[in-house]
Amino acid sequence: MFFTTLETTGMPAPSEGAARREEFTWRQLFSGLACAECGRCDRECPAFQCGYPLSPKELMEHVKHLVRGDNGKPLDAAAVWSCTTCMACMERCMCFNEHLPLIIEMRRRLVAEGAVDASLQEALMKLNRYGNSFGSPARARPKWTQGLPAPVRDARKEPVECLWFVGDYASFDPRVQPATRALARLLQAGGADFGILSEAEVNSGNDARRTGEEGLFEVLMEKNLAAMAKAQHRWVLTTDPHSLHALKNEYKWTNGHGAVRHHSELLAEWFSSGKLAPQRRLEETVTYHDPCYLGRYNAIYEAPRRVLEAVGVKLVEMPRMREKAFCCGAGGGRIWMEDAFKVRERPAESRVREAAATGATTLVVACPKDLVMFQDAIKTTGLEGKLQVKELAELAAEACSV
């Protein structure tokens, strides 16, 4: 316990990456020596469990060999790129070892050397050029607002209390846009004084940073900070837990800032206070997936469940829940990468099978990337017609008839 970190959970140290012993920090090297080789990290790792070439335990063994000065078993680049940055390995490690900073340092070196998957490289280039991984022009970002009961205000042009950082998938992906509009209707029904950055918003950079593209993260962060500095607001609302983590824990705010909150927290508060009131109870049996960046990274477990309780659904928990929740496989830039090798199954496929086994007919998520990953997984596992995926805001909107 004397070696636990005091830094923000999972936050990598700025550097040009590492591969040789002298390029890692003493804390990173100590992790290799401290490893008890119990294998808990492998049992929790979604990549390892699904047949990807990553073993967190072997990562620690690799570092141990670096410390001792012998070659040992080389760590393949494919293993480094298999990580979803879900932090399950660190959550379960009894030695408090930090696997993720090691992996991200190695990824930074691979990025510097140009050893990057082609599909990932394309996504990073789109982020740099367009500010989003979809390659869509900035002017298309607020198009999702069309058809709402009332216009969504531009926070750059008039003061608002709440600045909604919508995020890429919530803005551009047609599979996610219905959930985005549902949240907007809830905000309007609750009388929220909110606005968006419109075309001035760019990707938060969280996933770019986890791929090892530190420079791109800095560029995206500075653009968002500059845009938010011009918008008069008191606090920030996020749709995506990945954006929540970046804005709340890793952005370099120079003039201070108000709270950064996830929409599940706001909805739970509003249902509790009566600002939102269900018009009908939803007669559904659901199970809930804890997003990695909402749960393990930011310890937000109760708010989504309070929303589910408020709307009247029957919640049946999966065996792997809360801090033990199994990753969907999207994090760490994996949502942008193609599998270059055969695996037993993808993490999202494992998760939807677990969800279906509970007897629930609806898998509830609180992350746009989860929505995308699980919708695809339901198709590839043959669970169409047996299990559906809904975003938390969609259920809340149904219950409130908005």
mmCIF file of C-alpha atoms in Angstrom:
data_model
loop_
_atom_site.group_PDB
_atom_site.id
_atom_site.type_symbol
_atom_site.label_atom_id
_atom_site.label_comp_id
_atom_site.label_asym_id
_atom_site.label_seq_id
_atom_site.Cartn_x
_atom_site.Cartn_y
_atom_site.Cartn_z
ATOM 1 C CA MET A 1 0.000 0.000 0.000
ATOM 2 C CA PHE A 2 2.980 2.310 0.466
ATOM 3 C CA PHE A 3 3.543 2.316 -3.292
ATOM 4 C CA THR A 4 0.043 3.248 -4.438
ATOM 5 C CA THR A 5 -0.087 6.240 -6.747
ATOM 6 C CA LEU A 6 -1.313 9.662 -5.688
ATOM 7 C CA GLU A 7 -1.878 10.735 -9.292
ATOM 8 C CA THR A 8 -5.140 10.696 -11.247
ATOM 9 C CA THR A 9 -6.127 7.076 -11.881
ATOM 10 C CA GLY A 10 -4.822 5.693 -15.164
ATOM 11 C CA MET A 11 -3.259 8.984 -16.222
ATOM 12 C CA PRO A 12 -0.030 8.502 -18.193
ATOM 13 C CA ALA A 13 3.029 10.659 -17.598
ATOM 14 C CA PRO A 14 3.967 12.946 -20.522
ATOM 15 C CA SER A 15 6.952 11.627 -22.491
ATOM 16 C CA GLU A 16 8.080 10.486 -25.926
ATOM 17 C CA GLY A 17 7.368 6.884 -25.082
ATOM 18 C CA ALA A 18 9.539 4.089 -23.791
ATOM 19 C CA ALA A 19 10.979 0.758 -24.839
ATOM 20 C CA ARG A 20 14.344 0.427 -23.092
ATOM 21 C CA ARG A 21 14.912 0.098 -19.354
ATOM 22 C CA GLU A 22 16.324 3.596 -18.885
ATOM 23 C CA GLU A 23 13.256 5.141 -20.530
ATOM 24 C CA PHE A 24 10.746 3.901 -17.963
ATOM 25 C CA THR A 25 10.198 5.536 -14.575
ATOM 26 C CA TRP A 26 11.321 3.795 -11.385
ATOM 27 C CA ARG A 27 7.662 3.257 -10.460
ATOM 28 C CA GLN A 28 6.986 1.507 -13.763
ATOM 29 C CA LEU A 29 10.048 -0.701 -13.393
ATOM 30 C CA PHE A 30 9.162 -1.472 -9.787
ATOM 31 C CA SER A 31 5.818 -2.845 -10.973
ATOM 32 C CA GLY A 32 7.646 -5.619 -12.775
ATOM 33 C CA LEU A 33 9.604 -6.571 -9.692
ATOM 34 C CA ALA A 34 6.556 -6.342 -7.428
ATOM 35 C CA CYS A 35 4.439 -8.648 -9.586
ATOM 36 C CA ALA A 36 3.364 -11.739 -7.631
ATOM 37 C CA GLU A 37 2.610 -13.633 -10.871
ATOM 38 C CA CYS A 38 -0.793 -14.604 -9.491
ATOM 39 C CA GLY A 39 -2.532 -14.158 -12.846
ATOM 40 C CA ARG A 40 -5.452 -12.107 -11.533
ATOM 41 C CA CYS A 41 -4.821 -9.491 -14.214
ATOM 42 C CA ASP A 42 -5.055 -12.102 -16.976
ATOM 43 C CA ARG A 43 -8.336 -13.428 -15.566
ATOM 44 C CA GLU A 44 -9.856 -9.930 -15.645
ATOM 45 C CA CYS A 45 -8.346 -8.695 -18.938
ATOM 46 C CA PRO A 46 -10.938 -8.653 -21.751
ATOM 47 C CA ALA A 47 -8.226 -8.916 -24.399
ATOM 48 C CA PHE A 48 -6.615 -11.978 -22.810
ATOM 49 C CA GLN A 49 -9.935 -13.668 -22.081
ATOM 50 C CA CYS A 50 -11.107 -13.245 -25.674
ATOM 51 C CA GLY A 51 -7.926 -14.568 -27.271
ATOM 52 C CA TYR A 52 -6.045 -11.389 -28.131
ATOM 53 C CA PRO A 53 -2.234 -11.535 -27.874
ATOM 54 C CA LEU A 54 -2.048 -9.560 -24.629
ATOM 55 C CA SER A 55 -1.272 -10.945 -21.205
ATOM 56 C CA PRO A 56 -0.936 -8.290 -18.494
ATOM 57 C CA LYS A 57 1.020 -10.853 -16.472
ATOM 58 C CA GLU A 58 3.517 -11.322 -19.309
ATOM 59 C CA LEU A 59 3.775 -7.536 -19.557
ATOM 60 C CA MET A 60 4.973 -7.466 -15.964
ATOM 61 C CA GLU A 61 7.378 -10.328 -16.680
ATOM 62 C CA HIS A 62 8.749 -8.354 -19.632
ATOM 63 C CA VAL A 63 9.425 -5.381 -17.371
ATOM 64 C CA LYS A 64 11.057 -7.662 -14.811
ATOM 65 C CA HIS A 65 13.463 -8.872 -17.486
ATOM 66 C CA LEU A 66 14.219 -5.267 -18.436
ATOM 67 C CA VAL A 67 15.138 -4.475 -14.842
ATOM 68 C CA ARG A 68 17.411 -7.505 -14.607
ATOM 69 C CA GLY A 69 19.115 -6.661 -17.871
ATOM 70 C CA ASP A 70 18.314 -9.881 -19.744
ATOM 71 C CA ASN A 71 16.317 -10.190 -22.927
ATOM 72 C CA GLY A 72 13.561 -12.491 -21.736
ATOM 73 C CA LYS A 73 10.484 -12.934 -23.872
ATOM 74 C CA PRO A 74 9.987 -9.971 -26.238
ATOM 75 C CA LEU A 75 6.639 -8.198 -26.049
ATOM 76 C CA ASP A 76 4.934 -8.196 -29.421
ATOM 77 C CA ALA A 77 3.513 -4.910 -30.742
ATOM 78 C CA ALA A 78 0.193 -6.659 -31.381
ATOM 79 C CA ALA A 79 -0.074 -7.280 -27.637
ATOM 80 C CA VAL A 80 0.479 -3.595 -26.901
ATOM 81 C CA TRP A 81 -2.242 -2.606 -29.361
ATOM 82 C CA SER A 82 -4.710 -5.179 -27.957
ATOM 83 C CA CYS A 83 -5.266 -3.272 -24.715
ATOM 84 C CA THR A 84 -8.667 -1.591 -24.278
ATOM 85 C CA THR A 85 -7.384 0.536 -21.352
ATOM 86 C CA CYS A 86 -10.331 -0.736 -19.295
ATOM 87 C CA MET A 87 -8.188 -0.748 -16.116
ATOM 88 C CA ALA A 88 -9.534 -4.107 -14.944
ATOM 89 C CA CYS A 89 -5.958 -5.368 -14.518
ATOM 90 C CA MET A 90 -5.074 -2.523 -12.161
ATOM 91 C CA GLU A 91 -8.377 -2.810 -10.297
ATOM 92 C CA ARG A 92 -7.708 -6.441 -9.415
ATOM 93 C CA CYS A 93 -3.933 -6.317 -8.851
ATOM 94 C CA MET A 94 -3.143 -7.066 -5.203
ATOM 95 C CA CYS A 95 0.296 -5.448 -5.624
ATOM 96 C CA PHE A 96 -1.162 -2.147 -6.907
ATOM 97 C CA ASN A 97 0.876 -2.489 -10.106
ATOM 98 C CA GLU A 98 0.148 -0.039 -12.907
ATOM 99 C CA HIS A 99 -0.096 -1.844 -16.213
ATOM 100 C CA LEU A 100 -1.725 0.943 -18.220
ATOM 101 C CA PRO A 101 1.006 3.593 -17.987
ATOM 102 C CA LEU A 102 3.460 0.961 -19.218
ATOM 103 C CA ILE A 103 1.302 0.090 -22.208
ATOM 104 C CA ILE A 104 0.676 3.718 -23.112
ATOM 105 C CA GLU A 105 4.397 4.511 -22.921
ATOM 106 C CA MET A 106 5.063 1.616 -25.289
ATOM 107 C CA ARG A 107 2.313 2.831 -27.614
ATOM 108 C CA ARG A 108 3.880 6.287 -27.698
ATOM 109 C CA ARG A 109 7.131 4.767 -28.882
ATOM 110 C CA LEU A 110 5.303 2.778 -31.560
ATOM 111 C CA VAL A 111 3.493 5.937 -32.698
ATOM 112 C CA ALA A 112 6.808 7.793 -32.878
ATOM 113 C CA GLU A 113 8.216 4.975 -35.020
ATOM 114 C CA GLY A 114 5.133 4.895 -37.269
ATOM 115 C CA ALA A 115 4.248 1.331 -36.255
ATOM 116 C CA VAL A 116 0.506 2.010 -36.191
ATOM 117 C CA ASP A 117 -2.431 -0.021 -37.497
ATOM 118 C CA ALA A 118 -3.714 1.440 -40.791
ATOM 119 C CA SER A 119 -7.284 1.887 -39.575
ATOM 120 C CA LEU A 120 -6.057 3.577 -36.395
ATOM 121 C CA GLN A 121 -3.774 5.814 -38.421
ATOM 122 C CA GLU A 122 -6.746 6.870 -40.558
ATOM 123 C CA ALA A 123 -8.813 7.714 -37.461
ATOM 124 C CA LEU A 124 -5.973 9.763 -35.974
ATOM 125 C CA MET A 125 -5.522 11.640 -39.246
ATOM 126 C CA LYS A 126 -9.248 12.473 -39.282
ATOM 127 C CA LEU A 127 -9.027 13.694 -35.682
ATOM 128 C CA ASN A 128 -6.159 15.970 -36.640
ATOM 129 C CA ARG A 129 -7.778 17.288 -39.801
ATOM 130 C CA TYR A 130 -11.473 17.428 -38.916
ATOM 131 C CA GLY A 131 -11.535 17.295 -35.110
ATOM 132 C CA ASN A 132 -13.545 14.064 -35.185
ATOM 133 C CA SER A 133 -12.858 10.446 -36.141
ATOM 134 C CA PHE A 134 -15.733 10.356 -38.640
ATOM 135 C CA GLY A 135 -14.061 12.710 -41.093
ATOM 136 C CA SER A 136 -17.130 14.956 -41.067
ATOM 137 C CA PRO A 137 -16.862 18.733 -41.489
ATOM 138 C CA ALA A 138 -17.233 20.813 -38.338
ATOM 139 C CA ARG A 139 -20.422 22.429 -39.630
ATOM 140 C CA ALA A 140 -22.121 19.012 -39.552
ATOM 141 C CA ARG A 141 -21.578 18.554 -35.808
ATOM 142 C CA PRO A 142 -24.815 20.278 -34.632
ATOM 143 C CA LYS A 143 -27.044 18.658 -37.287
ATOM 144 C CA TRP A 144 -28.300 16.146 -34.731
ATOM 145 C CA THR A 145 -30.318 18.987 -33.131
ATOM 146 C CA GLN A 146 -32.701 19.150 -36.089
ATOM 147 C CA GLY A 147 -36.254 18.141 -35.226
ATOM 148 C CA LEU A 148 -36.085 18.909 -31.502
ATOM 149 C CA PRO A 149 -39.074 20.641 -29.809
ATOM 150 C CA ALA A 150 -36.971 23.782 -29.314
ATOM 151 C CA PRO A 151 -33.671 25.013 -30.762
ATOM 152 C CA VAL A 152 -30.465 24.189 -28.867
ATOM 153 C CA ARG A 153 -28.622 27.366 -27.968
ATOM 154 C CA ASP A 154 -25.087 28.193 -29.066
ATOM 155 C CA ALA A 155 -23.124 28.782 -25.856
ATOM 156 C CA ARG A 156 -20.581 30.867 -27.742
ATOM 157 C CA LYS A 157 -23.207 33.480 -28.518
ATOM 158 C CA GLU A 158 -25.186 33.713 -25.284
ATOM 159 C CA PRO A 159 -24.496 32.869 -21.632
ATOM 160 C CA VAL A 160 -25.711 29.511 -20.325
ATOM 161 C CA GLU A 161 -25.528 27.782 -16.980
ATOM 162 C CA CYS A 162 -24.710 24.349 -18.419
ATOM 163 C CA LEU A 163 -22.323 23.789 -21.322
ATOM 164 C CA TRP A 164 -23.080 20.431 -22.896
ATOM 165 C CA PHE A 165 -19.984 18.766 -24.367
ATOM 166 C CA VAL A 166 -21.813 16.397 -26.685
ATOM 167 C CA GLY A 167 -18.918 14.318 -28.076
ATOM 168 C CA ASP A 168 -18.226 12.705 -31.439
ATOM 169 C CA TYR A 169 -20.303 9.526 -31.416
ATOM 170 C CA ALA A 170 -23.280 11.295 -29.857
ATOM 171 C CA SER A 171 -23.054 13.980 -32.563
ATOM 172 C CA PHE A 172 -22.212 12.058 -35.732
ATOM 173 C CA ASP A 173 -23.151 8.376 -35.425
ATOM 174 C CA PRO A 174 -26.739 7.785 -36.630
ATOM 175 C CA ARG A 175 -27.022 4.831 -34.226
ATOM 176 C CA VAL A 176 -26.384 7.130 -31.269
ATOM 177 C CA GLN A 177 -28.165 10.308 -32.378
ATOM 178 C CA PRO A 178 -31.627 9.140 -31.171
ATOM 179 C CA ALA A 179 -30.193 8.855 -27.651
ATOM 180 C CA THR A 180 -28.583 12.285 -27.989
ATOM 181 C CA ARG A 181 -31.890 13.819 -28.995
ATOM 182 C CA ALA A 182 -33.619 12.001 -26.127
ATOM 183 C CA LEU A 183 -31.222 13.625 -23.660
ATOM 184 C CA ALA A 184 -31.787 17.010 -25.276
ATOM 185 C CA ARG A 185 -35.560 16.617 -24.870
ATOM 186 C CA LEU A 186 -35.068 15.706 -21.210
ATOM 187 C CA LEU A 187 -32.914 18.779 -20.654
ATOM 188 C CA GLN A 188 -35.538 20.966 -22.311
ATOM 189 C CA ALA A 189 -38.381 19.327 -20.363
ATOM 190 C CA GLY A 190 -36.506 19.923 -17.118
ATOM 191 C CA GLY A 191 -35.986 23.581 -17.953
ATOM 192 C CA ALA A 192 -32.196 23.378 -18.119
ATOM 193 C CA ASP A 193 -30.351 26.527 -19.129
ATOM 194 C CA PHE A 194 -27.936 24.811 -21.498
ATOM 195 C CA GLY A 195 -26.096 25.240 -24.757
ATOM 196 C CA ILE A 196 -23.455 23.583 -26.911
ATOM 197 C CA LEU A 197 -20.240 24.674 -28.612
ATOM 198 C CA SER A 198 -21.710 23.682 -31.971
ATOM 199 C CA GLU A 199 -19.008 23.415 -34.669
ATOM 200 C CA ALA A 200 -16.322 24.734 -32.290
ATOM 201 C CA GLU A 201 -16.302 21.473 -30.302
ATOM 202 C CA VAL A 202 -13.717 18.853 -31.259
ATOM 203 C CA ASN A 203 -13.003 15.372 -29.951
ATOM 204 C CA SER A 204 -11.971 15.397 -26.291
ATOM 205 C CA GLY A 205 -8.745 13.578 -27.151
ATOM 206 C CA ASN A 206 -9.085 10.955 -24.427
ATOM 207 C CA ASP A 207 -8.831 7.988 -26.782
ATOM 208 C CA ALA A 208 -6.122 9.617 -28.894
ATOM 209 C CA ARG A 209 -4.053 9.942 -25.736
ATOM 210 C CA ARG A 210 -4.609 6.276 -24.875
ATOM 211 C CA THR A 211 -3.356 5.250 -28.319
ATOM 212 C CA GLY A 212 -0.091 7.022 -27.564
ATOM 213 C CA GLU A 213 -0.759 10.154 -29.618
ATOM 214 C CA GLU A 214 0.078 12.622 -26.861
ATOM 215 C CA GLY A 215 0.713 15.511 -29.263
ATOM 216 C CA LEU A 216 -2.727 15.128 -30.844
ATOM 217 C CA PHE A 217 -4.331 15.028 -27.412
ATOM 218 C CA GLU A 218 -2.662 18.345 -26.573
ATOM 219 C CA VAL A 219 -3.904 19.912 -29.826
ATOM 220 C CA LEU A 220 -7.496 18.775 -29.290
ATOM 221 C CA MET A 221 -7.443 19.810 -25.637
ATOM 222 C CA GLU A 222 -6.203 23.319 -26.466
ATOM 223 C CA LYS A 223 -8.894 23.768 -29.126
ATOM 224 C CA ASN A 224 -11.650 22.748 -26.716
ATOM 225 C CA LEU A 225 -10.280 24.861 -23.887
ATOM 226 C CA ALA A 226 -10.111 27.890 -26.174
ATOM 227 C CA ALA A 227 -13.690 27.344 -27.334
ATOM 228 C CA MET A 228 -14.991 26.814 -23.791
ATOM 229 C CA ALA A 229 -13.163 29.904 -22.565
ATOM 230 C CA LYS A 230 -15.238 31.978 -24.990
ATOM 231 C CA ALA A 231 -18.502 30.439 -23.794
ATOM 232 C CA GLN A 232 -19.966 31.865 -20.586
ATOM 233 C CA HIS A 233 -21.058 28.884 -18.485
ATOM 234 C CA ARG A 234 -20.961 27.594 -14.908
ATOM 235 C CA TRP A 235 -20.476 23.867 -15.399
ATOM 236 C CA VAL A 236 -20.027 21.195 -18.064
ATOM 237 C CA LEU A 237 -22.259 18.230 -18.923
ATOM 238 C CA THR A 238 -20.882 15.257 -20.870
ATOM 239 C CA THR A 239 -22.516 12.442 -22.800
ATOM 240 C CA ASP A 240 -19.477 10.179 -23.166
ATOM 241 C CA PRO A 241 -17.617 8.850 -20.093
ATOM 242 C CA HIS A 242 -14.385 9.082 -22.102
ATOM 243 C CA SER A 243 -14.966 12.818 -22.512
ATOM 244 C CA LEU A 244 -15.948 13.068 -18.856
ATOM 245 C CA HIS A 245 -12.613 11.603 -17.796
ATOM 246 C CA ALA A 246 -10.556 13.845 -20.054
ATOM 247 C CA LEU A 247 -12.344 17.082 -19.165
ATOM 248 C CA LYS A 248 -12.668 16.344 -15.462
ATOM 249 C CA ASN A 249 -9.278 14.825 -14.715
ATOM 250 C CA GLU A 250 -6.782 15.595 -17.454
ATOM 251 C CA TYR A 251 -7.535 18.945 -19.083
ATOM 252 C CA LYS A 252 -5.207 21.797 -18.097
ATOM 253 C CA TRP A 253 -7.742 24.406 -17.086
ATOM 254 C CA THR A 254 -5.966 27.745 -16.622
ATOM 255 C CA ASN A 255 -8.774 29.936 -15.291
ATOM 256 C CA GLY A 256 -10.547 27.367 -13.173
ATOM 257 C CA HIS A 257 -13.812 25.696 -14.101
ATOM 258 C CA GLY A 258 -17.048 24.475 -12.651
ATOM 259 C CA ALA A 259 -18.072 20.875 -12.175
ATOM 260 C CA VAL A 260 -17.809 18.384 -15.027
ATOM 261 C CA ARG A 261 -20.634 15.862 -14.797
ATOM 262 C CA HIS A 262 -21.957 12.856 -16.668
ATOM 263 C CA HIS A 263 -25.560 12.970 -17.804
ATOM 264 C CA SER A 264 -26.481 9.989 -15.604
ATOM 265 C CA GLU A 265 -25.615 12.078 -12.539
ATOM 266 C CA LEU A 266 -27.851 14.931 -13.662
ATOM 267 C CA LEU A 267 -30.780 12.650 -14.519
ATOM 268 C CA ALA A 268 -30.525 10.869 -11.158
ATOM 269 C CA GLU A 269 -30.549 14.227 -9.378
ATOM 270 C CA TRP A 270 -33.528 15.468 -11.361
ATOM 271 C CA PHE A 271 -35.608 12.353 -10.745
ATOM 272 C CA SER A 272 -34.796 12.550 -7.039
ATOM 273 C CA SER A 273 -35.767 16.221 -6.774
ATOM 274 C CA GLY A 274 -38.909 15.891 -8.883
ATOM 275 C CA LYS A 275 -37.598 18.111 -11.662
ATOM 276 C CA LEU A 276 -38.268 15.135 -13.910
ATOM 277 C CA ALA A 277 -41.249 12.899 -13.146
ATOM 278 C CA PRO A 278 -42.061 9.631 -14.929
ATOM 279 C CA GLN A 279 -45.454 9.685 -16.612
ATOM 280 C CA ARG A 280 -45.529 5.899 -16.756
ATOM 281 C CA ARG A 281 -43.560 2.993 -15.355
ATOM 282 C CA LEU A 282 -41.677 0.979 -17.916
ATOM 283 C CA GLU A 283 -42.538 -2.705 -17.754
ATOM 284 C CA GLU A 284 -39.167 -4.025 -18.886
ATOM 285 C CA THR A 285 -36.586 -6.374 -17.464
ATOM 286 C CA VAL A 286 -33.188 -4.820 -18.032
ATOM 287 C CA THR A 287 -29.560 -5.325 -17.156
ATOM 288 C CA TYR A 288 -27.042 -2.522 -16.915
ATOM 289 C CA HIS A 289 -23.476 -2.355 -18.224
ATOM 290 C CA ASP A 290 -21.023 -0.220 -16.223
ATOM 291 C CA PRO A 291 -18.818 1.695 -18.684
ATOM 292 C CA CYS A 292 -15.116 1.473 -17.818
ATOM 293 C CA TYR A 293 -14.516 5.226 -17.910
ATOM 294 C CA LEU A 294 -17.638 5.938 -15.880
ATOM 295 C CA GLY A 295 -17.130 3.170 -13.337
ATOM 296 C CA ARG A 296 -13.535 2.116 -12.750
ATOM 297 C CA TYR A 297 -12.069 5.461 -13.808
ATOM 298 C CA ASN A 298 -14.562 7.770 -12.095
ATOM 299 C CA ALA A 299 -16.413 5.576 -9.567
ATOM 300 C CA ILE A 300 -19.891 6.505 -10.834
ATOM 301 C CA TYR A 301 -21.967 3.404 -10.189
ATOM 302 C CA GLU A 302 -25.087 4.510 -8.316
ATOM 303 C CA ALA A 303 -26.416 7.348 -10.488
ATOM 304 C CA PRO A 304 -27.413 5.190 -13.498
ATOM 305 C CA ARG A 305 -29.042 2.649 -11.204
ATOM 306 C CA ARG A 306 -31.046 5.375 -9.468
ATOM 307 C CA VAL A 307 -32.364 6.449 -12.876
ATOM 308 C CA LEU A 308 -33.385 2.865 -13.652
ATOM 309 C CA GLU A 309 -35.159 2.631 -10.320
ATOM 310 C CA ALA A 310 -36.987 5.888 -11.005
ATOM 311 C CA VAL A 311 -38.358 4.779 -14.374
ATOM 312 C CA GLY A 312 -39.728 1.546 -12.916
ATOM 313 C CA VAL A 313 -37.833 -1.132 -14.814
ATOM 314 C CA LYS A 314 -36.822 -4.431 -13.222
ATOM 315 C CA LEU A 315 -33.019 -4.462 -12.961
ATOM 316 C CA VAL A 316 -31.245 -7.836 -13.079
ATOM 317 C CA GLU A 317 -27.513 -7.447 -12.569
ATOM 318 C CA MET A 318 -24.901 -9.370 -14.547
ATOM 319 C CA PRO A 319 -22.351 -11.424 -12.591
ATOM 320 C CA ARG A 320 -19.597 -9.037 -13.697
ATOM 321 C CA MET A 321 -20.811 -5.648 -12.531
ATOM 322 C CA ARG A 322 -19.631 -2.356 -11.019
ATOM 323 C CA GLU A 323 -15.835 -2.396 -10.568
ATOM 324 C CA LYS A 324 -15.741 -5.955 -11.978
ATOM 325 C CA ALA A 325 -17.688 -5.086 -15.144
ATOM 326 C CA PHE A 326 -16.379 -6.606 -18.380
ATOM 327 C CA CYS A 327 -15.237 -4.085 -20.996
ATOM 328 C CA CYS A 328 -17.110 -3.582 -24.284
ATOM 329 C CA GLY A 329 -13.780 -3.464 -26.140
ATOM 330 C CA ALA A 330 -13.987 0.089 -27.487
ATOM 331 C CA GLY A 331 -11.518 1.918 -25.244
ATOM 332 C CA GLY A 332 -7.893 2.773 -25.893
ATOM 333 C CA GLY A 333 -8.694 3.444 -29.548
ATOM 334 C CA ARG A 334 -9.758 -0.168 -30.112
ATOM 335 C CA ILE A 335 -13.040 1.070 -31.592
ATOM 336 C CA TRP A 336 -10.969 2.392 -34.512
ATOM 337 C CA MET A 337 -8.813 -0.719 -35.028
ATOM 338 C CA GLU A 338 -9.351 -3.816 -37.132
ATOM 339 C CA ASP A 339 -8.494 -7.211 -35.686
ATOM 340 C CA ALA A 340 -5.395 -8.406 -37.541
ATOM 341 C CA PHE A 341 -5.610 -11.867 -35.976
ATOM 342 C CA LYS A 342 -8.262 -14.449 -35.220
ATOM 343 C CA VAL A 343 -9.807 -14.277 -31.748
ATOM 344 C CA ARG A 344 -12.261 -16.531 -29.931
ATOM 345 C CA GLU A 345 -14.761 -13.704 -29.634
ATOM 346 C CA ARG A 346 -14.769 -9.957 -29.220
ATOM 347 C CA PRO A 347 -15.269 -8.473 -25.741
ATOM 348 C CA ALA A 348 -18.624 -6.985 -26.758
ATOM 349 C CA GLU A 349 -19.822 -10.416 -27.893
ATOM 350 C CA SER A 350 -18.872 -11.938 -24.547
ATOM 351 C CA ARG A 351 -20.704 -9.144 -22.769
ATOM 352 C CA VAL A 352 -23.984 -9.392 -24.706
ATOM 353 C CA ARG A 353 -24.060 -13.151 -24.097
ATOM 354 C CA GLU A 354 -23.650 -12.445 -20.390
ATOM 355 C CA ALA A 355 -26.453 -9.873 -20.588
ATOM 356 C CA ALA A 356 -28.796 -12.279 -22.387
ATOM 357 C CA ALA A 357 -28.115 -15.001 -19.814
ATOM 358 C CA THR A 358 -29.693 -12.826 -17.106
ATOM 359 C CA GLY A 359 -33.069 -13.120 -18.800
ATOM 360 C CA ALA A 360 -33.210 -9.385 -19.487
ATOM 361 C CA THR A 361 -34.603 -8.211 -22.803
ATOM 362 C CA THR A 362 -32.839 -4.836 -22.716
ATOM 363 C CA LEU A 363 -29.186 -4.050 -22.130
ATOM 364 C CA VAL A 364 -28.918 -0.484 -20.801
ATOM 365 C CA VAL A 365 -25.772 1.547 -21.422
ATOM 366 C CA ALA A 366 -24.557 5.002 -20.440
ATOM 367 C CA CYS A 367 -21.869 5.475 -23.083
ATOM 368 C CA PRO A 368 -22.261 6.138 -26.835
ATOM 369 C CA LYS A 369 -19.435 3.726 -27.683
ATOM 370 C CA ASP A 370 -21.138 0.959 -25.703
ATOM 371 C CA LEU A 371 -24.268 1.498 -27.751
ATOM 372 C CA VAL A 372 -22.332 1.052 -30.993
ATOM 373 C CA MET A 373 -20.284 -1.942 -29.841
ATOM 374 C CA PHE A 374 -23.211 -3.857 -28.364
ATOM 375 C CA GLN A 375 -25.534 -3.253 -31.305
ATOM 376 C CA ASP A 376 -22.936 -4.810 -33.581
ATOM 377 C CA ALA A 377 -22.292 -7.663 -31.131
ATOM 378 C CA ILE A 378 -25.991 -8.556 -30.906
ATOM 379 C CA LYS A 379 -25.992 -9.061 -34.670
ATOM 380 C CA THR A 380 -22.847 -11.196 -34.767
ATOM 381 C CA THR A 381 -23.997 -13.396 -31.861
ATOM 382 C CA GLY A 382 -27.449 -14.057 -33.277
ATOM 383 C CA LEU A 383 -29.238 -12.337 -30.385
ATOM 384 C CA GLU A 384 -31.380 -10.066 -32.546
ATOM 385 C CA GLY A 385 -34.986 -10.232 -31.387
ATOM 386 C CA LYS A 386 -33.893 -11.534 -27.978
ATOM 387 C CA LEU A 387 -31.865 -8.602 -26.675
ATOM 388 C CA GLN A 388 -31.895 -4.908 -27.496
ATOM 389 C CA VAL A 389 -29.598 -2.071 -26.424
ATOM 390 C CA LYS A 390 -30.856 1.253 -25.110
ATOM 391 C CA GLU A 391 -29.081 4.280 -23.773
ATOM 392 C CA LEU A 392 -30.070 5.412 -20.287
ATOM 393 C CA ALA A 393 -31.456 8.706 -21.605
ATOM 394 C CA GLU A 394 -33.719 6.858 -24.037
ATOM 395 C CA LEU A 395 -35.366 4.938 -21.197
ATOM 396 C CA ALA A 396 -35.739 8.130 -19.168
ATOM 397 C CA ALA A 397 -37.312 9.931 -22.113
ATOM 398 C CA GLU A 398 -39.766 7.072 -22.662
ATOM 399 C CA ALA A 399 -40.804 7.124 -19.015
ATOM 400 C CA CYS A 400 -41.247 10.906 -19.048
ATOM 401 C CA SER A 401 -43.076 10.839 -22.411
ATOM 402 C CA VAL A 402 -40.802 13.456 -23.964
#
